[in-house]
């Protein structure tokens, strides 16, 4: 009942929800403030943090988590106290527009639902606001150096997360971009961090841990998908996963499974610090019977 009441409150206030979506390491957080500037957005939700006017006003960063599961749960507001803190701040803050940042449409829709916000009114893809070269440069920086961006000044991060701060970046913008109407120079500072789960060095992971992560992603994405086996091998380009799954009869597949593959790759790379070269999905059977998970 309280969930419905909170949702109605946001609807009555005329809140509009925007989302910025793209694969892990493509530069979403780096461009978050530019998107906010273009659409007159006051609040940003990024990796568990609620940000207003380049300041953290609630939440905790997924980037301080030491393990994959903790990071993804934080980003999705899985913890009740974390979620309640951000919900309280949302109700106390005057705003009309909010931007959610995530690796997939599924992820931002889940965040939207958990924070009891209205449906997303505009979905923006990173490819719409960044060139192919810019995206590839960002991905290389993530893969080689493990660097992540948080869209607030370094002093904000240093207060609570000084151990992950790596550097800061100031962006000076004149009216060169078509969507910036102001003629005066804009200055945004962003913090470069190296999260606990993305330290330098070779990352290896046990089959049991990898299977647990894949199971968690499957449950988060679609609870009707049942994993029966997970095979993994690694070469110089990253992990190659082969998933054997069971799908209930009558479930629509093609787009759903393609989305699942992307969701799995994005989240394993983002939070486990491992590179995924390929995910193969083998459907072993269709059945209306419930099957136990591995």
XYZ file of C-alpha atoms in Angstrom:
294
model
C 0.000 0.000 0.000
C 2.822 2.367 0.914
C 4.555 1.538 -2.379
C 1.431 2.551 -4.337
C 1.023 5.734 -2.271
C 4.621 6.802 -2.935
C 4.232 6.064 -6.644
C 1.052 8.170 -6.830
C 2.792 11.025 -4.989
C 5.499 11.208 -7.642
C 2.884 11.044 -10.411
C 0.902 13.913 -8.881
C 4.074 15.997 -8.643
C 4.544 15.595 -12.390
C 7.916 13.857 -12.067
C 9.533 12.864 -15.381
C 12.055 10.040 -15.429
C 14.921 9.870 -17.941
C 17.371 6.995 -18.392
C 20.876 6.813 -19.873
C 21.766 3.281 -20.958
C 24.936 1.708 -22.323
C 27.368 -1.147 -21.850
C 29.798 -1.099 -18.980
C 32.705 1.305 -19.476
C 31.213 3.269 -22.395
C 31.296 6.652 -20.647
C 27.752 7.044 -19.282
C 28.753 8.603 -15.959
C 31.208 10.886 -17.766
C 28.346 12.332 -19.847
C 25.640 12.269 -17.178
C 25.889 15.975 -16.346
C 25.712 16.921 -20.028
C 22.492 14.957 -20.409
C 21.124 16.555 -17.232
C 22.034 19.997 -18.575
C 20.316 19.365 -21.889
C 17.014 18.183 -20.429
C 16.915 20.333 -17.284
C 17.312 17.329 -14.980
C 17.930 18.077 -11.293
C 18.705 14.614 -9.871
C 20.915 11.740 -11.017
C 20.880 8.117 -9.818
C 24.205 6.409 -10.569
C 25.497 3.150 -9.046
C 23.547 3.475 -5.803
C 24.081 7.219 -5.300
C 21.508 10.032 -5.442
C 23.222 13.148 -6.799
C 21.933 16.740 -6.813
C 23.889 19.732 -8.112
C 27.162 17.733 -8.147
C 26.652 16.670 -4.516
C 25.794 13.268 -3.061
C 22.620 13.705 -1.017
C 21.819 10.047 -0.285
C 22.807 6.459 -0.977
C 26.057 4.531 -1.062
C 28.383 3.782 -3.960
C 28.464 0.324 -5.537
C 32.076 1.093 -6.413
C 33.200 0.693 -2.797
C 31.936 -2.891 -2.624
C 34.639 -5.560 -2.554
C 32.616 -8.260 -4.300
C 30.509 -8.517 -7.430
C 27.258 -9.495 -5.710
C 27.492 -6.654 -3.216
C 28.136 -4.158 -6.020
C 25.231 -5.211 -8.197
C 22.828 -5.348 -5.241
C 23.867 -1.830 -4.235
C 23.386 -0.505 -7.781
C 19.892 -2.050 -7.859
C 18.928 -0.782 -4.361
C 18.421 -4.324 -3.125
C 19.089 -3.423 0.519
C 16.019 -2.094 2.359
C 17.867 0.533 4.427
C 19.746 1.836 1.389
C 16.526 2.028 -0.615
C 14.629 3.708 2.237
C 17.345 6.361 2.636
C 17.180 7.303 -1.044
C 13.360 7.223 -1.087
C 13.283 9.587 1.884
C 15.678 11.981 0.143
C 13.579 11.880 -3.027
C 10.487 12.939 -1.090
C 12.371 15.707 0.734
C 13.966 17.172 -2.399
C 12.137 19.477 -4.786
C 12.618 18.239 -8.330
C 10.731 17.643 -11.550
C 13.162 15.473 -13.500
C 15.497 12.627 -12.596
C 18.089 10.676 -14.620
C 18.737 6.970 -14.024
C 22.021 5.488 -15.293
C 22.340 1.777 -16.046
C 23.848 -0.859 -18.299
C 20.534 -1.970 -19.793
C 16.906 -0.961 -20.137
C 16.028 -3.824 -17.827
C 18.338 -2.458 -15.125
C 16.984 1.116 -15.154
C 13.406 -0.156 -15.237
C 14.141 -2.233 -12.135
C 15.668 0.789 -10.357
C 12.644 2.864 -11.371
C 10.271 0.293 -9.896
C 12.230 -0.147 -6.658
C 12.334 3.607 -6.053
C 8.605 3.811 -6.868
C 9.128 6.364 -9.604
C 6.808 6.885 -12.600
C 7.550 4.979 -15.800
C 10.583 6.105 -17.784
C 9.511 8.795 -20.265
C 12.731 8.979 -22.299
C 15.351 6.275 -22.824
C 18.712 7.623 -24.064
C 21.368 5.291 -25.435
C 25.059 6.142 -25.058
C 25.440 5.696 -28.840
C 23.079 8.663 -29.313
C 25.353 11.104 -27.461
C 28.887 9.742 -27.967
C 30.847 8.819 -31.081
C 32.127 5.313 -31.755
C 35.712 6.493 -31.146
C 34.770 8.062 -27.799
C 33.026 4.893 -26.668
C 35.939 2.682 -27.720
C 38.411 4.962 -25.892
C 36.319 4.748 -22.720
C 36.116 0.951 -22.972
C 39.899 0.678 -23.395
C 40.460 2.807 -20.287
C 38.116 0.572 -18.301
C 39.647 -2.690 -19.531
C 43.310 -1.711 -19.204
C 43.317 0.559 -16.146
C 40.098 -0.349 -14.340
C 39.064 3.313 -14.051
C 35.473 4.365 -13.378
C 33.834 7.808 -13.288
C 31.505 9.200 -10.607
C 29.771 12.419 -11.775
C 30.567 14.556 -8.701
C 33.659 16.528 -7.548
C 36.433 14.547 -5.866
C 35.854 16.276 -2.504
C 32.410 14.641 -2.381
C 33.839 11.145 -2.910
C 36.850 11.661 -0.632
C 34.587 12.235 2.376
C 33.400 8.640 2.446
C 35.376 6.757 -0.198
C 38.893 8.210 -0.083
C 40.466 4.756 -0.588
C 39.036 4.408 -4.119
C 39.734 7.951 -5.404
C 42.282 7.881 -8.220
C 42.080 11.309 -9.892
C 39.687 14.102 -10.825
C 38.704 15.607 -14.157
C 37.420 19.112 -14.854
C 35.405 19.671 -18.004
C 35.185 23.188 -19.429
C 32.373 23.670 -21.927
C 31.588 26.606 -24.140
C 28.508 26.814 -26.320
C 29.887 24.352 -28.879
C 27.394 21.618 -28.226
C 24.005 22.147 -29.909
C 21.981 21.221 -26.845
C 23.678 23.745 -24.486
C 21.785 27.040 -24.779
C 23.778 29.080 -22.258
C 26.596 31.210 -23.682
C 28.690 31.238 -20.532
C 31.320 28.635 -19.856
C 30.199 25.578 -17.911
C 32.573 23.807 -15.522
C 31.871 20.255 -14.327
C 34.193 18.213 -12.132
C 34.100 14.430 -12.126
C 35.990 11.933 -9.998
C 38.035 9.068 -11.408
C 37.981 6.050 -9.084
C 39.351 2.531 -9.071
C 36.718 0.424 -7.268
C 37.545 -2.321 -4.798
C 36.153 -4.926 -7.227
C 38.241 -3.550 -10.127
C 41.825 -3.291 -8.856
C 44.803 -3.653 -11.162
C 46.118 -7.107 -11.783
C 44.818 -10.280 -13.316
C 41.424 -11.330 -12.054
C 40.631 -15.020 -11.748
C 37.427 -16.527 -10.479
C 36.374 -20.005 -9.418
C 33.731 -21.920 -11.335
C 31.499 -21.985 -8.251
C 31.688 -18.204 -7.828
C 31.126 -17.577 -11.535
C 28.130 -19.914 -11.537
C 26.694 -18.070 -8.539
C 27.053 -14.740 -10.356
C 25.387 -16.099 -13.497
C 22.525 -17.518 -11.420
C 22.057 -14.167 -9.717
C 21.938 -12.349 -13.067
C 19.445 -14.867 -14.448
C 17.195 -14.433 -11.415
C 17.394 -10.646 -11.672
C 16.704 -10.632 -15.411
C 13.930 -13.225 -15.705
C 12.943 -15.713 -13.028
C 11.368 -18.036 -15.637
C 14.811 -18.895 -17.060
C 16.265 -21.923 -15.265
C 19.992 -22.602 -15.545
C 20.918 -26.289 -15.691
C 24.650 -26.066 -16.486
C 27.322 -23.383 -16.787
C 30.544 -24.106 -18.689
C 33.359 -21.551 -18.737
C 36.733 -21.357 -20.400
C 39.169 -18.472 -20.694
C 41.576 -17.359 -23.394
C 43.575 -14.187 -24.061
C 40.408 -12.247 -24.940
C 38.372 -13.176 -21.866
C 35.844 -15.739 -20.660
C 33.663 -17.770 -23.011
C 30.506 -18.938 -21.238
C 28.121 -21.645 -22.398
C 24.805 -21.767 -20.560
C 22.418 -24.715 -20.739
C 18.947 -23.492 -19.841
C 15.388 -24.665 -19.397
C 12.562 -22.399 -20.569
C 8.879 -22.922 -19.693
C 6.656 -23.711 -22.663
C 4.995 -20.613 -24.114
C 7.700 -18.103 -23.155
C 8.697 -15.774 -26.011
C 12.387 -16.285 -26.670
C 14.459 -14.479 -29.300
C 14.592 -10.897 -28.027
C 14.365 -12.026 -24.424
C 17.423 -14.294 -24.636
C 19.422 -11.734 -26.614
C 18.673 -9.194 -23.896
C 19.704 -11.722 -21.258
C 23.063 -12.273 -22.988
C 23.743 -8.518 -23.030
C 22.596 -8.110 -19.427
C 24.879 -10.930 -18.295
C 27.937 -9.584 -20.153
C 27.408 -6.026 -18.906
C 27.005 -6.996 -15.273
C 29.839 -9.523 -15.107
C 32.248 -7.053 -16.714
C 31.006 -4.145 -14.620
C 30.987 -5.769 -11.198
C 33.175 -8.863 -11.352
C 36.086 -7.172 -13.105
C 36.384 -9.957 -15.698
C 36.170 -9.689 -19.468
C 33.510 -11.708 -21.270
C 34.298 -12.600 -24.884
C 31.132 -14.531 -25.648
C 28.014 -16.010 -24.051
C 26.485 -19.031 -25.810
C 22.982 -20.085 -24.779
C 21.744 -23.640 -25.385
C 18.068 -24.393 -24.758
C 17.948 -27.986 -23.552
C 14.214 -28.355 -23.196
C 10.806 -26.736 -22.890
C 8.471 -27.832 -20.151
C 5.636 -26.648 -17.960
C 7.180 -28.467 -15.009
C 9.120 -26.562 -12.373
C 12.781 -27.561 -12.251
C 15.290 -27.028 -9.489
C 18.146 -24.609 -10.087
C 21.743 -25.818 -10.009
